Tab-separated table of C-alpha atoms in Angstrom:
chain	number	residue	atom	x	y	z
A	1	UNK	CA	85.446	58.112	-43.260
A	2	UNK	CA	87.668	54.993	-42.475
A	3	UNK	CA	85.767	51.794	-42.360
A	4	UNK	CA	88.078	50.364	-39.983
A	5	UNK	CA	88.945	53.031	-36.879
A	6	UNK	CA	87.829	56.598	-36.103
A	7	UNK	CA	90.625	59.464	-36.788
A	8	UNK	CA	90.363	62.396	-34.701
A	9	UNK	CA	91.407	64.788	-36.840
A	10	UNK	CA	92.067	67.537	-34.709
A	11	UNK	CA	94.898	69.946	-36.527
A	12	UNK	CA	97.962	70.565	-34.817
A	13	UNK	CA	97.048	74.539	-33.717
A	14	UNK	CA	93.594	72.178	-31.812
A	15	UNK	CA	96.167	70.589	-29.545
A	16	UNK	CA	94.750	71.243	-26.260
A	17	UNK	CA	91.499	69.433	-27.526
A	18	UNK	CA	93.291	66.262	-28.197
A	19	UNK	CA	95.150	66.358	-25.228
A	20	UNK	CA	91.784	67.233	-23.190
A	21	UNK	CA	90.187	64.356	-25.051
A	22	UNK	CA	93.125	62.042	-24.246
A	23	UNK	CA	93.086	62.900	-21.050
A	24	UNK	CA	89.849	62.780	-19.922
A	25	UNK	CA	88.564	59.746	-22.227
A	26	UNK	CA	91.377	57.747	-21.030
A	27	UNK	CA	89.613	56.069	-18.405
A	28	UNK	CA	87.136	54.337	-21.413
A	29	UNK	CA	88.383	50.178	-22.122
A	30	UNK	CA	87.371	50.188	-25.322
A	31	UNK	CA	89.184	52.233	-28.375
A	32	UNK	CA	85.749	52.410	-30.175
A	33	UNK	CA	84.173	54.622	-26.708
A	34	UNK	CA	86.867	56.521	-26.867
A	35	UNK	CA	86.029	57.349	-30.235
A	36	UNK	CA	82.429	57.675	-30.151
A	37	UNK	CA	83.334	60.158	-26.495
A	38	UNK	CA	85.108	62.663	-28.916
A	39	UNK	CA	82.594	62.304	-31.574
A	40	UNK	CA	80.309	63.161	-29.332
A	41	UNK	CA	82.147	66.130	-27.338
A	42	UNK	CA	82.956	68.053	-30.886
A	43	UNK	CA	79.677	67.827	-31.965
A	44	UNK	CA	78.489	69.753	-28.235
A	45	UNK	CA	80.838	72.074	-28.886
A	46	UNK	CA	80.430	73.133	-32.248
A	47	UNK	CA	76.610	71.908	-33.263
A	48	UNK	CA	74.219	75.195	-32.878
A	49	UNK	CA	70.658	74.722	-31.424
A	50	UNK	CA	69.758	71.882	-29.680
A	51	UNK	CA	72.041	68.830	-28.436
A	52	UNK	CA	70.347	65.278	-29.518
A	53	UNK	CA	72.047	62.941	-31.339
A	54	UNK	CA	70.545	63.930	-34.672
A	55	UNK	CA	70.518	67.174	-34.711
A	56	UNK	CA	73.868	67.377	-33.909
A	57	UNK	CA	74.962	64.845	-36.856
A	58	UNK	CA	73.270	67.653	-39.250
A	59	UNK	CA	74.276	70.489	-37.496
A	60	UNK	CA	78.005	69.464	-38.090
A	61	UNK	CA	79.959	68.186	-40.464
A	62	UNK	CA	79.638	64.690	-39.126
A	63	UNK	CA	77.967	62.098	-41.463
A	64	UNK	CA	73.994	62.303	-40.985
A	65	UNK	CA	74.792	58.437	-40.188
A	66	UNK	CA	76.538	59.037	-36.929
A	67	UNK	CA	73.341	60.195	-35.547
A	68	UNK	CA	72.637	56.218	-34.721
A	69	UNK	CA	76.340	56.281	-32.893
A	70	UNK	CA	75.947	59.151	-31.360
A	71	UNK	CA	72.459	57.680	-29.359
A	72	UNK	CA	74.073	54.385	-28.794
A	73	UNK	CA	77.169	55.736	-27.340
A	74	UNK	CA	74.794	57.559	-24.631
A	75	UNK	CA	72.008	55.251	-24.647
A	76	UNK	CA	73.347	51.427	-24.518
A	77	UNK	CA	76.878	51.565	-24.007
A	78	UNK	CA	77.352	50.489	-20.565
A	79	UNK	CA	80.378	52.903	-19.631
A	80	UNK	CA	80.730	54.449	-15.909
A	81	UNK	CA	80.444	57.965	-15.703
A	82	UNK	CA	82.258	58.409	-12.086
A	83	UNK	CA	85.378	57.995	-13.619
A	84	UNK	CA	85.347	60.579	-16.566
A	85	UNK	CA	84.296	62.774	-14.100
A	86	UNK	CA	86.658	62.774	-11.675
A	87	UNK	CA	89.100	62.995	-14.690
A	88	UNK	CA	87.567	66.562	-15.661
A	89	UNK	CA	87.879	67.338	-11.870
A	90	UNK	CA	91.119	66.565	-11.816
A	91	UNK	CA	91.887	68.507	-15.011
A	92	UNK	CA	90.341	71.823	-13.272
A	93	UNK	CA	92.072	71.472	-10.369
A	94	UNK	CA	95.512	70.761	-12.684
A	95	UNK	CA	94.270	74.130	-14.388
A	96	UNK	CA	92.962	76.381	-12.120
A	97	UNK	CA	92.955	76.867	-8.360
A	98	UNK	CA	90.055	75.250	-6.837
A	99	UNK	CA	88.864	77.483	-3.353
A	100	UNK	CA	85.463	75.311	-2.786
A	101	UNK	CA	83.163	72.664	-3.643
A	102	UNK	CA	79.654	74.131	-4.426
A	103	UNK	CA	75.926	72.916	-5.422
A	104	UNK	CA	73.846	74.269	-7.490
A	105	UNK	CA	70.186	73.055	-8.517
A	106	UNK	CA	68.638	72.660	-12.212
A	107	UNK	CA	65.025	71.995	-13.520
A	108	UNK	CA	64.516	70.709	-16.816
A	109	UNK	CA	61.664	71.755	-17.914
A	110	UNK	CA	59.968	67.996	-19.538
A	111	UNK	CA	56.855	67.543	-21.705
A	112	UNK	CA	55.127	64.557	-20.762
A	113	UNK	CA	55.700	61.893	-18.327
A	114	UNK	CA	58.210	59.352	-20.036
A	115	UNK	CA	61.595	60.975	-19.170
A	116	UNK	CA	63.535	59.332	-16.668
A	117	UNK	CA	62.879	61.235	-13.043
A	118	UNK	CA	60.308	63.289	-14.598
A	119	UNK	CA	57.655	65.013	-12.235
A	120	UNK	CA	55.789	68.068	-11.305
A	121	UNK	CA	56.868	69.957	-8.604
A	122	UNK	CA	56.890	73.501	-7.549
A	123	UNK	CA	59.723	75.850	-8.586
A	124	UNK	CA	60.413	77.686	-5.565
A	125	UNK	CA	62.197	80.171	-7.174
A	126	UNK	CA	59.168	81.384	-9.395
A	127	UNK	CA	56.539	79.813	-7.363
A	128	UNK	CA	54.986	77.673	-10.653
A	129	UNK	CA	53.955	74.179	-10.824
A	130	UNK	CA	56.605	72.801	-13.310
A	131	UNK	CA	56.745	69.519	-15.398
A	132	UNK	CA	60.239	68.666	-14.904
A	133	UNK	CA	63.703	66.689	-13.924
A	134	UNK	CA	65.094	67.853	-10.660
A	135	UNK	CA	69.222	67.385	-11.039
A	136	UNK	CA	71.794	68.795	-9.007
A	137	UNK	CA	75.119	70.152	-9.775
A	138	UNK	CA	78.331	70.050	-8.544
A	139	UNK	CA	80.636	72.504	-9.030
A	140	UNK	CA	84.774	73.191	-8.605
A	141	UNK	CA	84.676	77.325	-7.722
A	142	UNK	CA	88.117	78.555	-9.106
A	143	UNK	CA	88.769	82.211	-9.884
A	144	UNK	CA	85.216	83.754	-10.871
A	145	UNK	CA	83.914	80.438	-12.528
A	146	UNK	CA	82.463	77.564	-11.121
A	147	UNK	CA	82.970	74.113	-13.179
A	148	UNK	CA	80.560	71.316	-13.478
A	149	UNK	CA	82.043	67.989	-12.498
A	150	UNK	CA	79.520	65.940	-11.519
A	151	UNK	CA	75.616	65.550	-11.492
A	152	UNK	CA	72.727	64.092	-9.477
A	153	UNK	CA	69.007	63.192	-10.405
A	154	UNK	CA	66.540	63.858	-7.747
A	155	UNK	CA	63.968	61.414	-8.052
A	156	UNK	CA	60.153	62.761	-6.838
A	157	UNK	CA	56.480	62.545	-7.718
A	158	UNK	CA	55.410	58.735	-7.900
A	159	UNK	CA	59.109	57.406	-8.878
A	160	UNK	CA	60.291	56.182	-5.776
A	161	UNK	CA	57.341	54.222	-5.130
A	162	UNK	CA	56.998	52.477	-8.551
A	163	UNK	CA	59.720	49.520	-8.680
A	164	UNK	CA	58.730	49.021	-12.114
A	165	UNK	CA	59.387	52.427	-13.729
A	166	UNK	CA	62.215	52.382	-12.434
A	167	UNK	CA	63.227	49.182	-13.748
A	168	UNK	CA	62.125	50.001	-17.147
A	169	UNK	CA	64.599	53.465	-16.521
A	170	UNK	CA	67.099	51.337	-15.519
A	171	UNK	CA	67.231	53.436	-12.025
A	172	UNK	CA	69.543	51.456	-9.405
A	173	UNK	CA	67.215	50.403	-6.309
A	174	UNK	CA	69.721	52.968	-4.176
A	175	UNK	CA	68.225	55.517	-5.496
A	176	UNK	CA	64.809	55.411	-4.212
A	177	UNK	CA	64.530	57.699	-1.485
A	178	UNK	CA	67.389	59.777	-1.668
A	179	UNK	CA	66.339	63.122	-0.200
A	180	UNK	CA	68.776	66.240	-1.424
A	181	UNK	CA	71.039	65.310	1.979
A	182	UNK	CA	71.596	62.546	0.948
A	183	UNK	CA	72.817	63.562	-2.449
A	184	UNK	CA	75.674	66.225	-1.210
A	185	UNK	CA	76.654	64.081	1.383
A	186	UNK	CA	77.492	61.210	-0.602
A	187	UNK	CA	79.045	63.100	-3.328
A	188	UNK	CA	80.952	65.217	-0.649
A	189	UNK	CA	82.227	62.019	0.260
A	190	UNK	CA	83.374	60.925	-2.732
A	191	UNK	CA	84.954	64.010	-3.462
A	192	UNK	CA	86.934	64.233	-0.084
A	193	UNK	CA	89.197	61.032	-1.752
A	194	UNK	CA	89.888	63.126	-4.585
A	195	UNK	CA	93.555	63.484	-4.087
A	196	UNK	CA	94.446	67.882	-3.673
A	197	UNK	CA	90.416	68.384	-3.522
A	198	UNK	CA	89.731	66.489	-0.543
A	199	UNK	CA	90.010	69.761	2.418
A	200	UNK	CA	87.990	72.127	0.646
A	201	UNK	CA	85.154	73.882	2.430
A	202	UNK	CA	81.646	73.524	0.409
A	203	UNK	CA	79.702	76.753	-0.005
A	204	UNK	CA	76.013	75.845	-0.410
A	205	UNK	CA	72.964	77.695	-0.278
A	206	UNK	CA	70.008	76.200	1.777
A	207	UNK	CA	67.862	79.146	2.185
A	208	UNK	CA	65.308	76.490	0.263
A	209	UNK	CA	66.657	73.343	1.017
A	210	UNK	CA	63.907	70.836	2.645
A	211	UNK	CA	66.782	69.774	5.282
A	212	UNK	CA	69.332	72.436	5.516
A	213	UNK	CA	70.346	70.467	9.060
A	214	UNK	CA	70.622	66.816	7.602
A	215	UNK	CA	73.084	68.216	5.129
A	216	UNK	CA	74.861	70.362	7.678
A	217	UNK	CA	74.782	67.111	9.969
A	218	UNK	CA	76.368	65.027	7.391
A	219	UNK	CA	79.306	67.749	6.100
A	220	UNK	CA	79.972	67.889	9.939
A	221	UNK	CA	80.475	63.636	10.824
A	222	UNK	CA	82.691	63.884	7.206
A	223	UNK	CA	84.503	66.998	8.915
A	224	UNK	CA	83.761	69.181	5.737
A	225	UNK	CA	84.317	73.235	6.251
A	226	UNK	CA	80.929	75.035	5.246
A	227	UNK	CA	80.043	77.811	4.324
A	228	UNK	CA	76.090	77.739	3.895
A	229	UNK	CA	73.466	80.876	3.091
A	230	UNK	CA	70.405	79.932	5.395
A	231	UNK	CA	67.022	81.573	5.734
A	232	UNK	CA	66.469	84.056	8.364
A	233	UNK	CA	64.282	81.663	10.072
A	234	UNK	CA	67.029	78.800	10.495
A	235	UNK	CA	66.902	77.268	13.965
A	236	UNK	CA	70.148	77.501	16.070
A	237	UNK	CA	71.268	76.798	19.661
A	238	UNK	CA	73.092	79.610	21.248
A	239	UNK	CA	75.214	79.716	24.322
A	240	UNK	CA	77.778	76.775	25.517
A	241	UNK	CA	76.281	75.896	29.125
A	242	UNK	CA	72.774	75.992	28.400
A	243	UNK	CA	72.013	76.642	25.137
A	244	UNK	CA	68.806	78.918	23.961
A	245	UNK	CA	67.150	78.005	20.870
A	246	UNK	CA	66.197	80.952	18.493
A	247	UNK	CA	67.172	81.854	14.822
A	248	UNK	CA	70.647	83.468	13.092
A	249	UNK	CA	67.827	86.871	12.513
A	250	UNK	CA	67.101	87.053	16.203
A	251	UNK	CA	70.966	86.335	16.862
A	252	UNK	CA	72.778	89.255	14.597
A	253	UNK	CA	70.058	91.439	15.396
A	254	UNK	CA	70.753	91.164	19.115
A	255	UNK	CA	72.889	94.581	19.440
A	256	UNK	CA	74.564	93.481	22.645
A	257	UNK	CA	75.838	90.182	21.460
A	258	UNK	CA	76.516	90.884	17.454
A	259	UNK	CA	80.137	92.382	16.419
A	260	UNK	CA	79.855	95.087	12.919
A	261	UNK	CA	82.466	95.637	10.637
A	262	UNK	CA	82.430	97.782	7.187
A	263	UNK	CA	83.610	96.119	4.532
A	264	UNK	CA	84.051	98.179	1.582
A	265	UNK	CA	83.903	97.796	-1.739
A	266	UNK	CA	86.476	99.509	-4.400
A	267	UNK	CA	86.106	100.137	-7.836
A	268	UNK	CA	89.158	99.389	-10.969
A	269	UNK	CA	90.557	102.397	-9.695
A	270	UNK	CA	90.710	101.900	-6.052
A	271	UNK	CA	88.428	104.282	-5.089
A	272	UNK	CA	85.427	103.670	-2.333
A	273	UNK	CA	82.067	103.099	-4.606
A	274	UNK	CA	80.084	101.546	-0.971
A	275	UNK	CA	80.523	100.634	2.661
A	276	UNK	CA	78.874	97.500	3.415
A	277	UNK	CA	78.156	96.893	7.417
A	278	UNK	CA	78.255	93.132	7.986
A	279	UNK	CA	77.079	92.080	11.806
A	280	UNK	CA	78.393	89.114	13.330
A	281	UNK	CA	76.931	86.882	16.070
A	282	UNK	CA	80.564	87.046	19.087
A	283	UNK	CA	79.557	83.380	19.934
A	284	UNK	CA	79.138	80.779	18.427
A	285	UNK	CA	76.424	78.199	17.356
A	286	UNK	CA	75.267	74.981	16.996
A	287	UNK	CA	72.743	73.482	14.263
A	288	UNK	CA	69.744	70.816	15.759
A	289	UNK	CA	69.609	68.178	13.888
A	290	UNK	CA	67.432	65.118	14.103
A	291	UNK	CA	68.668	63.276	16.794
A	292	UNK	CA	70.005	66.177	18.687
A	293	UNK	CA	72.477	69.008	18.456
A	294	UNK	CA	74.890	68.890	14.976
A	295	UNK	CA	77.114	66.569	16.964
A	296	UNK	CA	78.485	69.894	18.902
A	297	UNK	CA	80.095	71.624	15.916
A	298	UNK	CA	80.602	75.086	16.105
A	299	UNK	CA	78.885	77.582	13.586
A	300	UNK	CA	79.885	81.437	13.193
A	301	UNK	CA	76.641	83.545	12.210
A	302	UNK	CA	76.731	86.359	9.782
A	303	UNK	CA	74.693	89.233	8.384
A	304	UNK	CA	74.963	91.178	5.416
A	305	UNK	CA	71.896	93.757	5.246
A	306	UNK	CA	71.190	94.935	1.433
A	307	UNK	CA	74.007	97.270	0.314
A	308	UNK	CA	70.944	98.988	-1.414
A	309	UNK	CA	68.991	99.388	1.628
A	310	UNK	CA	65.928	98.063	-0.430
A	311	UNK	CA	65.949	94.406	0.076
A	312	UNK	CA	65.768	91.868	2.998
A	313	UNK	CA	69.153	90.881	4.530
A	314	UNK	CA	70.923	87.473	3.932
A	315	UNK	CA	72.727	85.217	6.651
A	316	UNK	CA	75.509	82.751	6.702
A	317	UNK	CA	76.341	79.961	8.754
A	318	UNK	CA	79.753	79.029	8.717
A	319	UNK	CA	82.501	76.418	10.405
A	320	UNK	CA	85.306	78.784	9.334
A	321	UNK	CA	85.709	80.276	13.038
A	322	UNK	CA	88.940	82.165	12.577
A	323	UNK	CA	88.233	83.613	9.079
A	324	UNK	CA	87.988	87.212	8.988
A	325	UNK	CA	83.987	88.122	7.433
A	326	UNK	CA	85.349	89.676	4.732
A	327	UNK	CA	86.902	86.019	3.600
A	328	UNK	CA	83.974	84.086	4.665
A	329	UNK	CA	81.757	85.979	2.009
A	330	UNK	CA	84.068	86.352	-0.714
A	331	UNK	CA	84.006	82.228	-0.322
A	332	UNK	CA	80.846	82.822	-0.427
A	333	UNK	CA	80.527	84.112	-3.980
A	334	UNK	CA	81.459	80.623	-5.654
A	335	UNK	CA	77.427	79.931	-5.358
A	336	UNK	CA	76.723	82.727	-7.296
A	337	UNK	CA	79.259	81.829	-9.912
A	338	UNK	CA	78.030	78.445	-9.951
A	339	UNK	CA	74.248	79.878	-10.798
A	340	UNK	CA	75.736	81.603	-13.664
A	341	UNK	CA	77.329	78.496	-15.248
A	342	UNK	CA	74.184	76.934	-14.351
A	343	UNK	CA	72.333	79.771	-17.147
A	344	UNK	CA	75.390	78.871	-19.667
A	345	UNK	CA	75.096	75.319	-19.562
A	346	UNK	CA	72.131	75.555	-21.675
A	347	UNK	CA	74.293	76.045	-24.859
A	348	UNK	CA	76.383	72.778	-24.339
A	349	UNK	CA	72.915	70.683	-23.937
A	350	UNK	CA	71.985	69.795	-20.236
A	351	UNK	CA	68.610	70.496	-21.166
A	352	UNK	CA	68.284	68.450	-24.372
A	353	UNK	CA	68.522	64.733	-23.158
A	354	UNK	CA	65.532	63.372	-24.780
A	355	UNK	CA	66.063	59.667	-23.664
A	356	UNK	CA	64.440	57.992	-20.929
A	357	UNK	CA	67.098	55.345	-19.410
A	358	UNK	CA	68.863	56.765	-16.092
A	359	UNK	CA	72.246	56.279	-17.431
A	360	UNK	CA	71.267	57.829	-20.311
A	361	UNK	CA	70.851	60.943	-18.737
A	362	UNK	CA	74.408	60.489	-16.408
A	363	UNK	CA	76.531	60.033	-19.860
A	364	UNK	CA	75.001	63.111	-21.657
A	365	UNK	CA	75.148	65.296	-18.358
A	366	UNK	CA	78.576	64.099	-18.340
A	367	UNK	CA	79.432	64.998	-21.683
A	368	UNK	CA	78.077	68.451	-21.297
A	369	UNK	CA	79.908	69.346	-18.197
A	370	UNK	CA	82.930	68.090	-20.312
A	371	UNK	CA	82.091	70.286	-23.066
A	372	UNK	CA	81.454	73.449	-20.846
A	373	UNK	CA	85.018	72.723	-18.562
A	374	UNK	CA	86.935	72.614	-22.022
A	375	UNK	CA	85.672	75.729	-23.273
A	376	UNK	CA	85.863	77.505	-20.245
A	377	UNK	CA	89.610	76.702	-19.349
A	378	UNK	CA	89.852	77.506	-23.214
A	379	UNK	CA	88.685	80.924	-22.872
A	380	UNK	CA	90.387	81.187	-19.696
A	381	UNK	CA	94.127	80.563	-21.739
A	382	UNK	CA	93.226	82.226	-24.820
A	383	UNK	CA	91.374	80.855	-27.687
A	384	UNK	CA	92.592	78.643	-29.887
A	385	UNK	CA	91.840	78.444	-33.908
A	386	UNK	CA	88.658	76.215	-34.584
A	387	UNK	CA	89.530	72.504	-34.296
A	388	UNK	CA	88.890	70.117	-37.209
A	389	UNK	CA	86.340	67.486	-36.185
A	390	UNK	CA	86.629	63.753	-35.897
A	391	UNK	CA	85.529	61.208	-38.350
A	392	UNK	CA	82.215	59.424	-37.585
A	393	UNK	CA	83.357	55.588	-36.205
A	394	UNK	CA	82.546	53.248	-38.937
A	395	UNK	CA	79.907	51.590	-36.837
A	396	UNK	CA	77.476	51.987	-34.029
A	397	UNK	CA	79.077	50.599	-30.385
A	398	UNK	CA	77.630	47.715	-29.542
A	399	UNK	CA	75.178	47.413	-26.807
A	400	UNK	CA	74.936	44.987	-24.188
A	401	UNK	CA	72.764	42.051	-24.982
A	402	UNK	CA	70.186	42.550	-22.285
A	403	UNK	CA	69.647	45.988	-23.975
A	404	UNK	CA	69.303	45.059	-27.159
A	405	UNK	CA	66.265	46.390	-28.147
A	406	UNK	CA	65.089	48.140	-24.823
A	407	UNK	CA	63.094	51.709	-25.457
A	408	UNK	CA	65.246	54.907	-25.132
């Protein structure tokens, strides 16, 4: 190990990791980040098991020492996160074909109280009282995948309340308060300055969001295209003149108003495995929203009853007028790809953070959506031969003085 500079020592068949790493870790001021940043990728990557700072120092062939780095690097050195991550957006959309922005939520599963955003809260999906972070993800669907480039913490339980904790968690004061709206609508503006992401539509599932309309509201003043599952029960106002309120269930079930096509499904082989009816409402909607209609926007209502016949239908609300139903839900599928990245981002260490500092969390959640994007657009080329990993830098970055010291 050099005591004066960190050598990545990735072999010349490992090029696309250096140039991933170059390009993505550009955006750090400091050589010695930069350093620590590919340290720290290669060990996600490669380490087996869980994803802390020492574990991965012993699970690789890094020196036990850089365990120390490795938590100071995500702990105490003050680097942004927005940046590297629109880096590794940009890098998807330079590698793939990007068709939607999508959301997808994740609870980490916490003992105790001490991690930052901790809380208990009900898992809707499962119905249990969970001890746990609440983070959302936000995805780039290309293809079949859906890749992770950028991350929100959902503050709940007492948090917002308690100035304190939240100074000792080094939580900005902006966050307090900031409902799951208010999340994907900021980030959704932020993204639409992303230069070649910036007209995508976002495909979203609300069918358990608290405010389905505030987010629908906000995606329509930003003029964002939607496409958004909702629950059957999900108020709209039909009719131009005089408009009725009732739900998308009561609409598409309306036979005299509802237009059905069969959309059906092929096998490898081209040869009809199942018709699928999907009903459409022939109007279109608008969303209420808090202070009034969704500022008149226009929604097209879908339904697509169980191909199986055994389970409840699902609906769609969507801005995309003109698009054929058959487009509309094949859009639609970039949720669904996001929830299985979602169950794969386990292995690169989203649930491992074990610090308690808010930008704690935002570098390691970075550094794992890193992780998963390079090994994804990996496999999606062709492997390449196992790269060599980088020395250990000969010293821990420095953190800023007021941190010197502070509880992790």
């Amino acid at each position: 190990m050099s005591s004066s500079e960190v050598r990545v020592a990735v072999s010349e068949e490992g090029a696309g990791l250096r140039s991933f790493m170059d390009e993505v870790f550009q955006v750090f001021q400091r050589s010695e980040q930069r350093r620590w940043a590919q340290a720290y990728l290669w060990a996600l990557l490669h380490a087996s098991g869980k994803k802390t700072p020492r574990s991965m120092a012993l699970a690789t062939s890094l020196p036990q020492a850089a365990s120390h780095g490795l938590h100071q690097f995500i702990n105490a050195s003050p680097w942004d996160w927005a940046p590297v991550r629109r880096r590794l957006a940009r890098r998807v959309a330079a590698s793939t074909t990007p068709y939607a922005w999508t959301v997808a939520e994740l609870l980490i599963p916490k003992r105790g109280k001490h991690s930052v955003g901790v809380h208990r809260r009900v898992d809707r999906a499962t119905g249990r009282t969970v001890n746990c972070q609440r983070a959302l993800g936000f995805f780039l669907a290309a293809g079949g995948h859906a890749y992770p480039v950028g991350w929100s913490l959902v503050l709940g339980g007492g948090w917002n309340a308690d100035p304190e904790r939240m100074r000792r968690a080094r939580i900005p004061a902006t966050e307090a308060g900031r409902t799951v709206a208010d999340h994907v609508v900021g980030y959704a503006a932020g993204a639409a300055a992303q230069p070649h992401l910036e007209n995508l539509p976002w495909v979203l599932d609300l069918t358990r969001c608290d405010d389905a309309a505030g987010v629908l509201a906000g995606l329509a003043r930003q003029g964002a295209d939607v496409v958004c599952e909702v629950s059957p029960d999900q108020p709209v106002l039909a009719g131009s003149r005089s408009p009725v309120p009732t739900t998308v269930r009561a609409l598409t079930r309306a036979h005299n108003a509802r237009q059905t096509q069969v959309l059906v499904r092929q096998d490898q082989h081209g040869r009809v495995v199942r018709a699928v009816p999907v009903h459409t409402y022939a109007g279109t909607v608008r969303v209420p929203g808090a202070g009034g209609a969704d500022g008149g926007r226009a929604y097209r209502a879908l339904e697509r009853p169980d191909p199986q016949g055994r389970g409840p239908a699902r609906y769609w609300l969507t801005t995309l007028t003109g698009h054929r139903a058959e487009d509309v839900l094949r859009l639609a599928r970039g949720h669904a790809a996001a929830l299985t990245t979602v169950a794969a981002l386990g292995r690169f260490g989203v649930l491992d953070f074990e610090g308690r500092s808010f930008p704690g969390w935002h570098h390691h959640m970075t550094m794992a959506s890193a992780a998963y994007v390079y090994r994804r657009l990996t496999c999606s080329t062709g492997p390449e031969p196992p790269e060599a990993p980088p020395d250990a830098p000969s010293r821990a970055p420095d953190p800023p003085a007021a941190l010197t010291g502070a509880p992790n």
